[in-house]
Short mmCIF file of C-alpha atoms in Angstrom, two decimals:
data_model
loop_
_atom_site.label_atom_id
_atom_site.label_comp_id
_atom_site.label_asym_id
_atom_site.label_seq_id
_atom_site.Cartn_x
_atom_site.Cartn_y
_atom_site.Cartn_z
CA MET O 1 -17.49 8.48 -58.80
CA ASN O 2 -18.12 4.85 -57.90
CA LYS O 3 -14.71 4.68 -56.29
CA LEU O 4 -15.46 7.78 -54.18
CA ARG O 5 -18.82 6.30 -53.15
CA TYR O 6 -17.05 3.07 -52.20
CA PHE O 7 -14.54 4.85 -49.95
CA LEU O 8 -17.26 6.98 -48.36
CA THR O 9 -19.34 3.88 -47.65
CA LEU O 10 -16.27 2.08 -46.25
CA SER O 11 -15.40 5.06 -44.04
CA LEU O 12 -18.96 5.34 -42.71
CA SER O 13 -19.04 1.61 -42.02
CA LEU O 14 -15.75 1.80 -40.16
CA LEU O 15 -16.95 4.80 -38.16
CA LEU O 16 -20.17 2.98 -37.29
CA PHE O 17 -18.16 -0.11 -36.29
CA LEU O 18 -15.87 1.89 -34.02
CA THR O 19 -18.83 3.74 -32.51
CA VAL O 20 -20.59 0.48 -31.72
CA ARG O 21 -17.42 -0.95 -30.22
CA ALA O 22 -16.96 2.20 -28.14
CA ASP O 23 -20.48 1.68 -26.78
CA TYR O 24 -19.69 -1.80 -25.51
CA GLY O 25 -18.16 -0.35 -22.36
CA ASN O 26 -21.10 1.87 -21.46
CA GLU O 27 -23.60 -0.86 -22.37
CA ALA O 28 -21.79 -3.32 -20.08
CA ILE O 29 -21.71 -0.73 -17.31
CA ALA O 30 -25.43 0.00 -17.77
CA GLU O 31 -26.20 -3.71 -17.44
CA PHE O 32 -23.97 -3.87 -14.36
CA LEU O 33 -25.87 -0.99 -12.75
CA ARG O 34 -29.22 -2.70 -13.38
CA THR O 35 -28.11 -5.69 -11.30
CA ASN O 36 -29.99 -6.25 -8.05
CA GLY O 37 -27.61 -5.40 -5.22
CA VAL O 38 -25.62 -2.77 -7.17
CA PRO O 39 -26.72 0.71 -5.96
CA ALA O 40 -26.19 2.86 -9.06
CA ASN O 41 -26.08 6.17 -7.20
CA SER O 42 -23.28 4.92 -4.92
CA VAL O 43 -21.22 3.27 -7.65
CA ALA O 44 -18.51 4.77 -9.85
CA VAL O 45 -16.76 3.14 -12.80
CA LYS O 46 -14.07 4.25 -15.22
CA ILE O 47 -12.20 2.19 -17.82
CA ILE O 48 -9.51 3.78 -20.00
CA ASP O 49 -7.71 2.38 -23.05
CA LEU O 50 -4.05 3.25 -22.45
CA SER O 51 -3.15 2.91 -26.15
CA ASN O 52 -5.04 6.10 -27.00
CA GLY O 53 -6.27 7.51 -23.69
CA LYS O 54 -9.92 7.05 -24.65
CA VAL O 55 -12.54 6.25 -22.06
CA ILE O 56 -14.09 2.85 -22.81
CA GLY O 57 -16.87 3.44 -20.31
CA SER O 58 -17.67 5.48 -17.23
CA HIS O 59 -20.34 6.17 -14.64
CA ASN O 60 -20.46 8.63 -11.74
CA GLU O 61 -16.75 9.26 -12.22
CA GLU O 62 -16.72 12.55 -10.29
CA SER O 63 -18.64 11.32 -7.20
CA PRO O 64 -16.52 11.16 -4.01
CA LEU O 65 -16.81 7.67 -2.50
CA ILE O 66 -15.11 5.66 0.25
CA PRO O 67 -12.17 3.78 -1.30
CA ALA O 68 -11.36 1.24 1.44
CA SER O 69 -8.09 -0.56 0.63
CA ILE O 70 -7.64 0.68 -2.94
CA MET O 71 -6.18 3.66 -1.04
CA LYS O 72 -3.05 1.52 -0.69
CA SER O 73 -2.42 1.86 -4.43
CA VAL O 74 -2.36 5.65 -4.00
CA THR O 75 0.06 5.48 -1.06
CA THR O 76 2.34 3.06 -2.87
CA ALA O 77 2.42 5.22 -5.98
CA ALA O 78 3.37 8.32 -3.99
CA LEU O 79 6.26 6.67 -2.13
CA LEU O 80 7.58 4.71 -5.12
CA GLY O 81 7.86 7.94 -7.10
CA LYS O 82 9.98 9.43 -4.31
CA SER O 83 12.04 6.51 -3.04
CA GLY O 84 12.59 4.41 -6.15
CA PRO O 85 12.39 0.60 -5.94
CA ASP O 86 15.72 -0.14 -4.23
CA TRP O 87 15.53 2.09 -1.16
CA LYS O 88 15.65 0.32 2.23
CA TYR O 89 14.56 1.24 5.75
CA GLN O 90 17.50 1.57 8.14
CA THR O 91 17.04 1.05 11.88
CA ARG O 92 20.23 2.31 13.54
CA VAL O 93 21.52 1.08 16.90
CA TYR O 94 23.99 3.07 19.01
CA ILE O 95 25.87 2.93 22.30
CA ASP O 96 26.50 6.20 24.11
CA GLY O 97 29.30 5.42 26.53
CA PRO O 98 32.80 3.97 26.65
CA ASN O 99 33.48 0.25 26.47
CA ASP O 100 35.58 -0.36 29.57
CA LEU O 101 37.03 -3.87 29.00
CA GLY O 102 33.63 -5.31 28.18
CA TYR O 103 31.69 -3.08 30.55
CA LEU O 104 29.60 -0.61 28.56
CA ARG O 105 29.29 2.51 30.70
CA GLY O 106 26.36 3.84 28.77
CA ASN O 107 23.04 2.96 27.11
CA ILE O 108 21.94 1.05 24.05
CA ILE O 109 19.85 3.30 21.79
CA VAL O 110 17.57 1.98 19.03
CA THR O 111 16.34 4.66 16.61
CA GLY O 112 12.93 3.91 15.14
CA ALA O 113 12.75 4.31 11.35
CA CYS O 114 9.05 3.37 10.96
CA ASP O 115 10.16 0.14 9.24
CA PRO O 116 7.04 -2.08 9.21
CA THR O 117 9.06 -5.26 8.62
CA VAL O 118 11.22 -5.42 11.78
CA ASN O 119 10.88 -9.03 12.97
CA SER O 120 7.72 -9.34 10.91
CA GLY O 121 6.11 -12.72 10.38
CA LYS O 122 5.19 -11.64 6.84
CA LEU O 123 7.27 -11.44 3.71
CA PRO O 124 9.70 -9.88 2.96
CA TYR O 125 11.79 -11.06 5.89
CA SER O 126 14.83 -9.25 7.24
CA PRO O 127 17.40 -10.33 9.87
CA ASP O 128 16.22 -10.71 13.46
CA LEU O 129 16.95 -7.33 15.08
CA VAL O 130 17.22 -8.84 18.58
CA VAL O 131 19.88 -11.31 17.45
CA GLU O 132 21.69 -8.65 15.44
CA ILE O 133 22.00 -6.36 18.47
CA CYS O 134 23.31 -9.17 20.69
CA LYS O 135 25.86 -10.18 18.06
CA ALA O 136 26.98 -6.55 17.71
CA LEU O 137 27.54 -6.35 21.48
CA GLU O 138 29.41 -9.66 21.46
CA SER O 139 31.64 -8.48 18.62
CA LEU O 140 32.67 -5.61 20.90
CA LEU O 141 33.21 -8.12 23.75
CA ILE O 142 30.56 -6.33 25.81
CA ASP O 143 29.09 -8.59 28.49
CA ARG O 144 27.79 -5.95 30.88
CA VAL O 145 25.75 -2.78 30.26
CA GLU O 146 25.54 -0.14 32.96
CA GLY O 147 22.68 1.82 31.43
CA SER O 148 19.40 0.83 29.82
CA ILE O 149 17.90 0.20 26.38
CA ILE O 150 16.32 3.34 24.94
CA ILE O 151 13.90 3.44 22.00
CA ASP O 152 14.33 6.76 20.21
CA ASP O 153 11.04 7.51 18.45
CA SER O 154 11.73 11.19 17.82
CA GLU O 155 12.03 10.93 14.02
CA PHE O 156 8.30 10.21 13.51
CA ALA O 157 5.82 12.47 15.27
CA GLY O 158 2.19 11.89 16.10
CA PRO O 159 -0.01 8.94 17.05
CA PRO O 160 0.20 5.55 15.30
CA ARG O 161 -3.22 5.88 13.69
CA PRO O 162 -5.77 8.58 12.76
CA ALA O 163 -8.46 9.50 15.26
CA SER O 164 -11.14 8.55 12.72
CA TRP O 165 -10.32 4.83 12.96
CA THR O 166 -12.99 3.09 15.03
CA ALA O 167 -12.17 1.71 18.48
CA ALA O 168 -13.32 -1.73 17.33
CA ASP O 169 -10.76 -1.67 14.48
CA THR O 170 -7.84 -0.44 16.58
CA LYS O 171 -8.18 -3.42 18.92
CA ARG O 172 -7.76 -5.87 16.07
CA ASP O 173 -4.55 -6.92 14.30
CA TYR O 174 -5.57 -5.14 11.07
CA GLY O 175 -6.03 -1.85 12.97
CA THR O 176 -2.79 -1.77 14.94
CA GLY O 177 -1.41 1.28 13.15
CA SER O 178 2.19 2.27 12.52
CA HIS O 179 4.64 3.47 15.18
CA ALA O 180 8.01 5.16 14.91
CA PHE O 181 9.34 1.77 16.00
CA ASN O 182 7.30 -1.18 14.73
CA TYR O 183 8.02 -4.69 15.95
CA SER O 184 6.66 -8.13 15.08
CA ASP O 185 3.75 -6.66 13.07
CA ASN O 186 2.58 -4.79 16.21
CA THR O 187 0.29 -7.72 16.92
CA SER O 188 -0.28 -10.63 19.25
CA GLY O 189 -2.44 -13.25 17.58
CA SER O 190 -5.47 -11.40 16.18
CA SER O 191 -5.09 -8.49 18.61
CA SER O 192 -3.35 -5.16 18.25
CA VAL O 193 -0.31 -4.40 20.41
CA MET O 194 -0.50 -0.80 21.56
CA ASN O 195 3.17 -0.57 22.58
CA PRO O 196 5.38 -2.72 20.31
CA SER O 197 8.52 -1.23 21.88
CA SER O 198 7.70 -2.94 25.17
CA VAL O 199 7.49 -6.33 23.42
CA PHE O 200 10.84 -5.70 21.74
CA LEU O 201 12.52 -4.65 25.01
CA LYS O 202 11.28 -7.77 26.75
CA GLU O 203 12.61 -10.03 24.00
CA LEU O 204 15.96 -8.22 23.74
CA LYS O 205 16.53 -8.40 27.50
CA LYS O 206 15.69 -12.10 27.45
CA GLU O 207 18.15 -12.78 24.62
CA MET O 208 20.89 -10.74 26.29
CA GLU O 209 20.43 -12.70 29.51
CA ALA O 210 20.60 -15.99 27.60
CA ARG O 211 23.89 -14.88 26.06
CA GLY O 212 25.36 -13.79 29.38
CA ILE O 213 25.10 -10.04 28.74
CA GLU O 214 24.10 -8.32 31.98
CA LEU O 215 21.86 -5.25 31.84
CA GLU O 216 22.02 -3.04 34.95
CA ASN O 217 19.27 -0.62 33.83
CA LYS O 218 20.78 2.42 35.57
CA GLU O 219 19.57 5.87 34.55
CA LEU O 220 22.54 7.55 32.90
CA ILE O 221 23.04 10.87 31.18
CA SER O 222 23.40 10.21 27.46
CA GLY O 223 26.87 10.71 26.04
CA ARG O 224 28.34 10.73 22.54
CA LYS O 225 26.61 8.15 20.35
CA ILE O 226 28.57 5.52 18.44
CA GLN O 227 26.72 3.43 15.87
CA ILE O 228 27.16 -0.32 16.28
CA LEU O 229 24.49 -1.63 13.92
CA ASN O 230 22.53 -0.66 10.83
CA HIS O 231 19.53 -2.97 10.43
CA ASN O 232 18.38 -2.95 6.78
CA SER O 233 14.96 -3.94 5.53
CA ALA O 234 14.35 -5.63 2.21
CA PRO O 235 14.10 -3.22 -0.77
CA ILE O 236 10.97 -1.08 -0.67
CA ASP O 237 9.55 -2.61 -3.86
CA GLU O 238 9.35 -5.99 -2.08
CA ILE O 239 7.62 -4.36 0.88
CA MET O 240 5.16 -2.65 -1.46
CA ARG O 241 4.40 -5.90 -3.27
CA SER O 242 3.75 -7.67 0.04
CA CYS O 243 1.52 -4.83 1.20
CA MET O 244 -0.55 -4.81 -1.98
CA MET O 245 -0.86 -8.59 -2.26
CA ARG O 246 -1.97 -9.08 1.36
CA SER O 247 -3.62 -5.67 1.82
CA ASP O 248 -1.57 -4.98 4.96
CA ASN O 249 -2.81 -1.85 6.73
CA MET O 250 0.23 -1.42 8.97
CA PHE O 251 2.64 -1.62 6.02
CA ALA O 252 0.59 0.99 4.16
CA GLU O 253 0.47 3.36 7.14
CA ALA O 254 4.23 3.09 7.58
CA MET O 255 4.73 3.89 3.90
CA LEU O 256 2.54 7.00 4.10
CA ARG O 257 4.50 8.30 7.11
CA THR O 258 7.73 7.46 5.29
CA TYR O 259 6.58 9.46 2.29
CA GLY O 260 6.00 12.41 4.59
CA LYS O 261 9.57 12.19 5.88
CA PHE O 262 10.91 12.05 2.32
CA GLU O 263 9.07 15.31 1.67
CA GLY O 264 10.61 16.97 4.73
CA GLY O 265 7.66 16.48 7.08
CA ASP O 266 7.55 15.41 10.71
CA GLY O 267 6.59 11.83 9.87
CA SER O 268 3.08 12.02 11.31
CA THR O 269 0.15 10.53 9.44
CA GLU O 270 -1.70 13.84 9.34
CA ASP O 271 1.24 15.76 7.91
CA ALA O 272 2.08 13.02 5.41
CA ALA O 273 -1.51 12.86 4.14
CA LYS O 274 -1.46 16.61 3.46
CA ARG O 275 1.86 16.31 1.62
CA GLU O 276 0.56 13.44 -0.48
CA TYR O 277 -2.48 15.50 -1.47
CA GLN O 278 -0.13 18.29 -2.58
CA LEU O 279 1.84 15.77 -4.64
CA TRP O 280 -1.23 14.84 -6.67
CA LYS O 281 -2.19 18.49 -6.94
CA SER O 282 1.25 19.28 -8.40
CA LYS O 283 0.68 16.50 -10.96
CA LYS O 284 -2.62 18.15 -11.90
CA MET O 285 -4.75 15.20 -10.84
CA PRO O 286 -8.54 15.81 -10.59
CA LEU O 287 -8.84 16.29 -6.83
CA GLU O 288 -12.31 17.75 -6.40
CA GLY O 289 -13.97 15.77 -3.61
CA VAL O 290 -10.82 13.78 -2.80
CA VAL O 291 -9.94 13.50 0.91
CA ILE O 292 -6.79 11.69 2.08
CA ILE O 293 -6.81 10.72 5.77
CA ASP O 294 -4.57 7.66 5.94
CA GLY O 295 -2.44 5.33 3.84
CA SER O 296 -4.39 2.11 4.15
CA GLY O 297 -7.99 3.14 3.55
CA LEU O 298 -9.21 1.99 6.96
CA SER O 299 -10.71 5.40 7.74
CA ARG O 300 -14.19 5.91 6.34
CA GLN O 301 -13.37 9.61 6.05
CA ASN O 302 -11.16 8.91 3.03
CA LYS O 303 -12.84 9.90 -0.24
CA VAL O 304 -11.76 9.37 -3.83
CA THR O 305 -13.40 9.64 -7.23
CA ALA O 306 -13.14 7.15 -10.07
CA ASN O 307 -11.74 10.03 -12.11
CA PHE O 308 -8.86 10.62 -9.67
CA MET O 309 -8.08 6.92 -9.30
CA ALA O 310 -8.08 6.37 -13.05
CA GLU O 311 -5.81 9.33 -13.76
CA MET O 312 -3.42 8.29 -10.98
CA LEU O 313 -3.25 4.73 -12.35
CA LYS O 314 -2.79 6.08 -15.86
CA SER O 315 0.12 8.26 -14.73
CA MET O 316 1.80 5.26 -13.07
CA SER O 317 1.18 2.77 -15.90
CA LYS O 318 4.60 3.28 -17.47
CA ASN O 319 6.48 2.60 -14.22
CA PRO O 320 8.12 -0.84 -14.70
CA TYR O 321 7.57 -1.82 -11.04
CA TYR O 322 4.22 -0.38 -10.03
CA ALA O 323 1.83 -2.59 -12.00
CA SER O 324 3.63 -5.71 -10.74
CA PHE O 325 2.46 -4.95 -7.18
CA PHE O 326 -1.19 -5.64 -8.03
CA PRO O 327 -2.58 -9.17 -7.46
CA LEU O 328 -3.37 -11.11 -10.63
CA ALA O 329 -7.00 -12.12 -11.04
CA GLY O 330 -7.54 -15.81 -10.41
CA GLN O 331 -4.01 -16.26 -9.11
CA GLU O 332 -2.82 -14.05 -6.25
CA GLY O 333 -3.63 -12.40 -2.97
CA THR O 334 -7.01 -10.79 -2.47
CA LEU O 335 -7.91 -11.36 -6.15
CA LYS O 336 -7.28 -15.12 -6.16
CA LYS O 337 -10.92 -16.11 -6.71
CA PHE O 338 -11.90 -13.15 -8.89
CA LEU O 339 -12.34 -14.07 -12.60
CA LYS O 340 -10.73 -17.46 -11.94
CA ASP O 341 -10.87 -19.89 -14.89
CA THR O 342 -12.26 -17.22 -17.20
CA GLU O 343 -10.67 -15.67 -20.29
CA LEU O 344 -9.48 -12.81 -18.04
CA ASP O 345 -7.75 -15.09 -15.52
CA SER O 346 -4.18 -13.63 -15.15
CA TYR O 347 -5.02 -10.75 -17.53
CA ILE O 348 -6.50 -8.45 -14.85
CA ALA O 349 -4.45 -7.10 -11.93
CA MET O 350 -6.24 -4.99 -9.33
CA LYS O 351 -6.08 -3.86 -5.73
CA THR O 352 -9.25 -4.72 -3.89
CA GLY O 353 -10.94 -2.76 -1.12
CA SER O 354 -13.70 -4.04 1.11
CA MET O 355 -15.58 -2.94 4.20
CA THR O 356 -19.15 -3.47 5.34
CA GLY O 357 -21.25 -2.29 2.41
CA ILE O 358 -18.19 -1.45 0.30
CA GLN O 359 -16.39 -3.28 -2.51
CA CYS O 360 -13.79 -1.57 -4.70
CA TYR O 361 -11.31 -2.49 -7.43
CA ALA O 362 -8.54 -0.45 -9.02
CA GLY O 363 -5.82 -1.58 -11.39
CA TYR O 364 -5.07 -2.73 -14.91
CA LYS O 365 -5.79 -5.12 -17.73
CA PHE O 366 -2.59 -6.72 -19.06
CA ASP O 367 -1.49 -8.03 -22.43
CA ASP O 368 0.42 -11.29 -22.93
CA ASN O 369 3.64 -9.58 -21.80
CA TYR O 370 2.03 -8.34 -18.55
CA SER O 371 2.14 -4.76 -19.76
CA PRO O 372 -0.88 -2.59 -18.84
CA THR O 373 -3.31 -1.96 -21.70
CA HIS O 374 -6.28 -0.53 -19.78
CA VAL O 375 -7.00 1.21 -16.48
CA ILE O 376 -9.93 -0.18 -14.47
CA VAL O 377 -11.66 1.49 -11.51
CA ILE O 378 -14.82 0.14 -9.86
CA ILE O 379 -15.96 1.74 -6.58
CA MET O 380 -19.11 0.43 -4.89
CA ASN O 381 -20.50 1.95 -1.68
CA ASP O 382 -23.77 1.31 0.20
CA ILE O 383 -24.07 -2.28 -1.06
CA PRO O 384 -27.21 -3.79 0.46
CA GLY O 385 -27.11 -7.33 1.78
CA ASP O 386 -24.87 -9.94 0.16
CA ARG O 387 -21.79 -8.29 -1.34
CA GLN O 388 -21.10 -11.34 -3.53
CA LYS O 389 -23.89 -10.30 -5.91
CA ALA O 390 -22.06 -7.06 -6.59
CA VAL O 391 -18.76 -8.91 -7.01
CA ASN O 392 -20.32 -11.30 -9.52
CA ALA O 393 -21.83 -8.38 -11.43
CA ALA O 394 -18.45 -6.65 -11.60
CA GLN O 395 -16.86 -9.81 -13.00
CA LYS O 396 -19.60 -10.11 -15.63
CA MET O 397 -19.13 -6.48 -16.62
CA LEU O 398 -15.39 -6.89 -17.16
CA LEU O 399 -15.88 -10.08 -19.17
CA THR O 400 -18.38 -8.25 -21.38
CA VAL O 401 -16.17 -5.18 -21.85
CA PHE O 402 -12.97 -7.03 -22.66
CA GLY O 403 -14.66 -9.83 -24.53
CA ASN O 404 -15.47 -7.21 -27.15
CA GLN O 405 -12.07 -5.57 -27.36
#
């Protein structure tokens, strides 16, 4: 009888201990929500223990909120699942006429593949397309071109950006959008370039002239195409990592449109966004209130819930590449100052998202082997005044939650 009482007491004590520990998450979240500058009604939080699928803490998890750049983690997940990590963009270059002893009686045709890295100034680098084309012509001993240089953008339909992006954003480098043919980040300094093809044509013509290749620019009827060059990007996992670390909007938009093409779409942003929504629906993700407009999160018409983000991250947690795309707290990218020199430095990896009045985080807690142990989603909208107060409160919350794990 005493032995039975002992085991019952031990079991009740253990149950009480586990219950108290389970409350740490919600207690930390409650304290976070009481912080001045954290609008509780416009904030959503969800933290999941991946070892057992239990929710450590949550708040407002079904409320649709503006995600800002954590939308990039959704876009990346969709494309990675379709392309795999090793796939590369291929920008093909053709001639469409005979080579008559060095005189090309035709055009040079460059087919846009929506590759965001063509002559980009950002990692990962790929060969200079302008130089590659000139070398390909020289290898064929072509020193005179009767026709012109044609950019074929027919493989990706639609405008380079959604209509819901603000005019102020589209003028800036971060709002340049993604074209069927992207070139040199589609930017000039801090400004957006509306027609990157024109910049490319100018630079290619200049390089051809420097190499003694004459371009006559005659209008010719297109003939049978012969491929002379296949420009390859770096593997897509490197592009994804660069996009997530730097929060590059153009890279993310290109990846969304690329996903749409993989799914048999026309390559437009609108079509690709619809196809991505259907992907998550087929995976039985909680989509009530979720609205997908773009790939980068620049549109304020995007809406996600903490529930959707958490389940998406949970579903991707076993992918050996995906979690590595997220910046490490205190170390990398947009998370370099977050949790720096704390016990969670290098143990949290999250995509950030920020706009006026908005601060979001979505990602993972890691163990010593950099394997995900927990999913973390924090979405804050309608932040009044100084956003740093909300950032500091989020850091404190995470330190409290994981200091008691």
